[in-house]
Amino acid sequence: MMAWDRQVVIKSPQEIEIMRKAGRITAEALAAAKAIIHPGVTTGDMNAAAEEVLKKYGVYSPFKNYPGPYPYPASTCVSVNQELVHGIPGKRKLKEGDIVTMDCGAVYEGFVGDAAFTAGVGEVSAVAAKLLEITEGALYEGISKAHSGGHLGDISAAIESYVESRGFYVTREYTGHGVGRQMHEGPQVPNYGIPGRGLQLRPGMTLALEPMVLVGTAATRVLDDQWTVVSWDGSLTAHFEHSIAITDGDPLILTAL
Ligand code: MF3
Ligand code: CO
């Protein structure tokens, strides 16, 4: 989402082990935030729950002060309903029927974990439930194509066709990315593409796959706070993300619990 002349960095097996730890801490922080989701809980409360886990491990979030229109002011992004990504946690109270996304990262021994989920607050509408299921399904569909010898376009196209064949839209304006010592390394990982095209995947590549899905249109805009990205038409959105490693065999999910 920023400068994309960035290098693709191959990690050693030892570095991937470190990234796994960074990823586990990230996953634990997300799980802690997810566990408190309830009507009346604020987006700031969710951020605090995640931060407590980071603090327990003595690590920080790569989101805090991330360069943008102004330094990103929190450790996590918490985005509600039509907010797709980069919502700033604060005093907003969740209500029954909302869907809420938390995106979180951790830096452990110099390596970044980056992951996100969307969940319902209490009972949600049928379309919201379908959106969550399809967005998470698209993430795993993309991961299933992340094989050495394949191409970046295989992942991108799998996500795109999984979502669009089910009637929803993927954003063209934000992408997944390489992840490692930097939160954003090369390559960019779009949620749309052509099978067989793009960078060839090799063992040691570490990627953050992140389908960002909208119900009504692919278009987005940014709110006056200059960070929060919302659907152009106000329709519901969802976002799931894992950091993964390409191996000689099946892809390794680094941000699993
Ligand atoms: N996790 C998000 C990503 O994948 C980024 C967070 S943006 C930040 O790009 F500004 F909060 F860092
Ligand atoms: Co990311």
Coordinates of C-alpha atoms and ligand atoms in Angstrom, one line a residue:
M1 CA 0.0 0.0 0.0
M2 CA 3.0 2.4 -0.1
A3 CA 6.1 2.4 -2.2
W4 CA 6.2 -0.8 -4.3
D5 CA 9.7 -1.0 -5.6
R6 CA 10.4 -3.1 -2.6
Q7 CA 12.7 -6.1 -2.6
V8 CA 11.6 -9.7 -2.3
V9 CA 13.7 -11.2 0.5
I10 CA 14.1 -15.0 0.8
K11 CA 14.2 -16.2 4.5
S12 CA 16.3 -19.0 5.8
P13 CA 14.6 -21.9 7.8
Q14 CA 16.0 -20.3 11.0
E15 CA 14.4 -16.9 10.1
I16 CA 11.1 -18.6 9.3
E17 CA 11.2 -20.2 12.8
I18 CA 11.5 -16.7 14.2
M19 CA 8.7 -15.5 12.0
R20 CA 6.5 -18.3 13.3
K21 CA 7.0 -17.0 16.8
A22 CA 6.2 -13.4 15.7
G23 CA 3.1 -14.9 14.0
R24 CA 2.0 -16.8 17.1
I25 CA 2.2 -13.7 19.2
T26 CA 0.2 -11.9 16.6
A27 CA -2.4 -14.7 16.6
E28 CA -2.6 -14.7 20.4
A29 CA -3.2 -10.9 20.4
L30 CA -6.0 -11.2 17.8
A31 CA -7.5 -14.1 19.8
A32 CA -7.5 -11.9 23.0
A33 CA -9.3 -9.1 21.2
K34 CA -11.8 -11.5 19.6
A35 CA -12.6 -13.0 22.9
I36 CA -14.0 -9.7 24.3
I37 CA -16.2 -8.9 21.3
H38 CA -19.6 -8.1 22.7
P39 CA -22.2 -5.3 22.3
G40 CA -21.0 -2.3 24.3
V41 CA -17.3 -3.1 24.1
T42 CA -15.4 -0.3 22.3
T43 CA -12.9 -0.7 19.5
G44 CA -10.4 0.8 21.9
D45 CA -11.1 -2.0 24.3
M46 CA -10.2 -4.5 21.6
N47 CA -7.0 -2.7 20.9
A48 CA -6.1 -2.7 24.6
A49 CA -6.8 -6.5 24.8
A50 CA -4.4 -7.1 21.9
E51 CA -1.8 -4.7 23.3
E52 CA -1.8 -6.5 26.6
V53 CA -0.6 -9.7 24.8
L54 CA 2.1 -7.8 23.0
K55 CA 3.2 -6.3 26.3
K56 CA 3.3 -9.8 27.9
Y57 CA 5.8 -10.9 25.3
G58 CA 7.7 -7.6 25.5
V59 CA 7.1 -6.9 21.8
Y60 CA 5.7 -3.9 19.9
S61 CA 3.4 -3.5 16.9
P62 CA 4.8 -2.5 13.6
F63 CA 1.6 -0.5 13.0
K64 CA 2.3 2.0 15.7
N65 CA 3.7 5.2 14.0
Y66 CA 3.7 3.5 10.6
P67 CA 4.3 6.3 8.1
G68 CA 1.3 7.6 6.2
P69 CA -0.6 10.9 6.0
Y70 CA 0.5 11.1 9.7
P71 CA 2.1 8.4 11.8
Y72 CA -0.5 5.6 12.5
P73 CA -1.6 6.2 16.0
A74 CA -2.4 2.7 17.4
S75 CA -1.1 -0.8 17.7
T76 CA -3.9 -2.3 15.7
C77 CA -6.5 -1.4 13.1
V78 CA -10.2 -1.9 14.1
S79 CA -12.7 -1.4 11.3
V80 CA -16.5 -1.7 11.7
N81 CA -19.0 -2.6 9.0
Q82 CA -18.4 -0.5 5.9
E83 CA -14.8 0.2 7.2
L84 CA -12.6 -2.1 5.1
V85 CA -9.2 -1.5 6.6
H86 CA -7.1 1.0 8.7
G87 CA -9.9 2.0 11.2
I88 CA -8.4 3.7 14.2
P89 CA -9.5 2.1 17.5
G90 CA -11.2 4.5 19.9
K91 CA -14.4 5.1 21.8
R92 CA -16.8 3.6 19.3
K93 CA -19.0 1.0 20.9
L94 CA -19.8 -2.2 19.1
K95 CA -23.5 -3.1 18.7
E96 CA -25.4 -6.3 18.1
G97 CA -25.3 -7.1 14.4
D98 CA -22.0 -5.2 13.6
I99 CA -19.1 -6.9 12.0
V100 CA -15.7 -5.9 13.2
T101 CA -12.2 -6.4 11.8
M102 CA -9.0 -6.4 13.8
D103 CA -5.7 -6.3 12.0
C104 CA -2.7 -6.7 14.2
G105 CA 1.1 -7.1 14.0
A106 CA 4.0 -8.0 16.2
V107 CA 7.7 -7.6 15.8
Y108 CA 9.7 -10.4 17.5
E109 CA 13.5 -10.5 17.2
G110 CA 13.3 -8.2 14.3
F111 CA 10.7 -10.1 12.3
V112 CA 7.0 -9.1 11.7
G113 CA 3.8 -11.1 12.0
D114 CA 0.8 -9.6 10.3
A115 CA -2.8 -11.0 10.4
A116 CA -6.4 -10.0 10.6
F117 CA -9.9 -11.4 11.1
T118 CA -13.5 -10.2 10.9
A119 CA -16.1 -11.4 13.3
G120 CA -19.8 -10.7 14.1
V121 CA -21.0 -8.9 17.2
G122 CA -23.8 -11.2 18.5
E123 CA -26.3 -12.2 15.8
V124 CA -25.5 -10.8 12.3
S125 CA -27.6 -10.6 9.1
A126 CA -27.5 -13.4 6.6
V127 CA -25.5 -11.2 4.1
A128 CA -22.9 -10.4 6.9
A129 CA -22.6 -14.0 7.8
K130 CA -22.1 -14.9 4.1
L131 CA -19.5 -12.2 3.7
L132 CA -17.4 -13.5 6.7
E133 CA -17.6 -17.0 5.4
I134 CA -16.6 -16.1 1.8
T135 CA -13.8 -13.7 2.9
E136 CA -12.2 -16.3 5.1
G137 CA -12.7 -19.0 2.5
A138 CA -10.9 -16.7 -0.1
L139 CA -7.9 -16.5 2.3
Y140 CA -7.6 -20.3 2.5
E141 CA -8.2 -20.6 -1.2
G142 CA -5.3 -18.2 -1.8
I143 CA -3.1 -20.1 0.7
S144 CA -3.9 -23.4 -1.1
K145 CA -2.2 -22.0 -4.2
A146 CA 0.9 -20.8 -2.5
H147 CA 3.3 -23.5 -3.8
S148 CA 6.9 -23.4 -4.9
G149 CA 7.1 -23.3 -8.7
G150 CA 3.7 -21.7 -9.0
H151 CA 3.2 -18.0 -9.6
L152 CA 1.9 -15.0 -7.6
G153 CA -1.0 -14.8 -10.1
D154 CA -2.2 -18.2 -9.0
I155 CA -2.8 -16.9 -5.5
S156 CA -4.3 -13.6 -6.7
A157 CA -6.6 -15.2 -9.3
A158 CA -7.8 -17.8 -6.8
I159 CA -8.9 -15.2 -4.3
E160 CA -10.6 -13.1 -7.0
S161 CA -12.5 -15.9 -8.6
Y162 CA -13.5 -17.4 -5.2
V163 CA -15.0 -14.1 -4.2
E164 CA -16.5 -12.8 -7.4
S165 CA -18.1 -16.1 -8.4
R166 CA -20.0 -15.8 -5.1
G167 CA -21.2 -12.3 -5.9
F168 CA -18.9 -10.1 -3.8
Y169 CA -16.1 -7.8 -4.8
V170 CA -12.3 -7.6 -4.0
T171 CA -10.6 -4.2 -3.7
R172 CA -8.2 -3.2 -6.4
E173 CA -6.9 -0.4 -4.2
Y174 CA -5.1 -2.3 -1.5
T175 CA -3.1 -5.5 -1.6
G176 CA -1.3 -8.1 0.4
H177 CA 2.5 -8.0 0.5
G178 CA 5.8 -9.6 1.3
V179 CA 6.5 -9.6 5.0
G180 CA 9.7 -10.1 7.0
R181 CA 12.0 -7.6 8.7
Q182 CA 9.7 -5.0 7.2
M183 CA 6.0 -5.2 7.5
H184 CA 5.8 -4.4 3.8
E185 CA 8.3 -6.0 1.5
G186 CA 8.0 -7.0 -2.1
P187 CA 6.1 -8.4 -3.8
Q188 CA 2.7 -6.8 -3.8
V189 CA 0.0 -9.6 -3.6
P190 CA -3.1 -8.3 -5.3
N191 CA -6.5 -9.9 -4.6
Y192 CA -7.0 -10.2 -8.4
G193 CA -4.8 -11.6 -11.2
I194 CA -4.1 -14.1 -13.9
P195 CA -3.0 -17.7 -13.1
G196 CA 0.6 -18.4 -14.2
R197 CA 1.5 -14.7 -14.3
G198 CA 3.8 -12.8 -12.0
L199 CA 6.6 -13.7 -9.7
Q200 CA 7.5 -17.3 -9.5
L201 CA 7.1 -18.6 -5.9
R202 CA 10.1 -20.1 -4.2
P203 CA 10.8 -21.7 -0.8
G204 CA 11.6 -19.0 1.8
M205 CA 9.3 -16.4 0.4
T206 CA 7.0 -15.0 3.2
L207 CA 3.8 -13.3 2.2
A208 CA 0.9 -11.7 3.8
L209 CA -2.3 -12.7 2.0
E210 CA -5.2 -10.5 2.7
P211 CA -8.5 -10.7 0.9
M212 CA -10.4 -7.4 1.4
V213 CA -14.0 -8.0 0.3
L214 CA -16.9 -5.7 -0.3
V215 CA -20.6 -6.5 -0.7
G216 CA -21.7 -3.8 -3.1
T217 CA -18.8 -2.5 -5.3
A218 CA -15.0 -2.8 -5.4
A219 CA -14.6 1.0 -4.9
T220 CA -13.4 2.6 -1.7
R221 CA -12.7 6.0 -0.3
V222 CA -10.8 7.3 2.7
L223 CA -12.4 9.1 5.7
D224 CA -11.4 12.6 6.9
D225 CA -9.2 11.0 9.5
Q226 CA -7.0 10.1 6.5
W227 CA -6.6 6.5 7.5
T228 CA -9.9 4.7 7.6
V229 CA -10.8 3.1 4.3
V230 CA -14.5 2.6 3.7
S231 CA -16.6 1.1 0.9
W232 CA -17.6 3.8 -1.5
D233 CA -21.2 2.8 -1.4
G234 CA -21.4 2.2 2.4
S235 CA -21.9 -1.6 1.9
L236 CA -20.4 -4.1 4.3
T237 CA -16.8 -5.2 4.1
A238 CA -14.6 -7.9 5.6
H239 CA -10.9 -8.7 5.8
F240 CA -9.0 -11.8 6.7
E241 CA -5.2 -12.0 6.7
H242 CA -2.4 -14.6 7.4
S243 CA 1.3 -14.3 7.0
I244 CA 2.6 -17.5 5.3
A245 CA 5.8 -19.1 4.2
I246 CA 6.4 -20.9 0.9
T247 CA 8.1 -24.2 1.5
D248 CA 9.1 -27.3 -0.5
G249 CA 5.7 -28.7 0.4
D250 CA 2.5 -27.2 1.7
P251 CA 2.5 -23.5 2.7
L252 CA 3.2 -22.8 6.3
I253 CA 0.8 -20.5 8.1
L254 CA 3.0 -18.3 10.3
T255 CA 0.2 -16.5 12.1
A256 CA -1.6 -19.6 13.3
L257 CA -2.1 -20.0 17.1
Ligands
MF3_1 N1 -1.7 -5.0 8.4 C1 -1.9 -3.9 7.5 C2 -1.3 -4.4 6.1 O1 -1.3 -5.5 5.9 C3 -1.4 -2.6 7.7 C4 -1.5 -1.8 8.8 S1 -1.4 -0.2 8.3 C5 -0.8 0.6 9.6 O2 -0.9 -3.6 5.4 F1 -0.6 1.8 9.2 F2 -1.6 0.4 10.6 F3 0.4 0.1 9.9
CO2 CO -0.8 -7.0 5.8

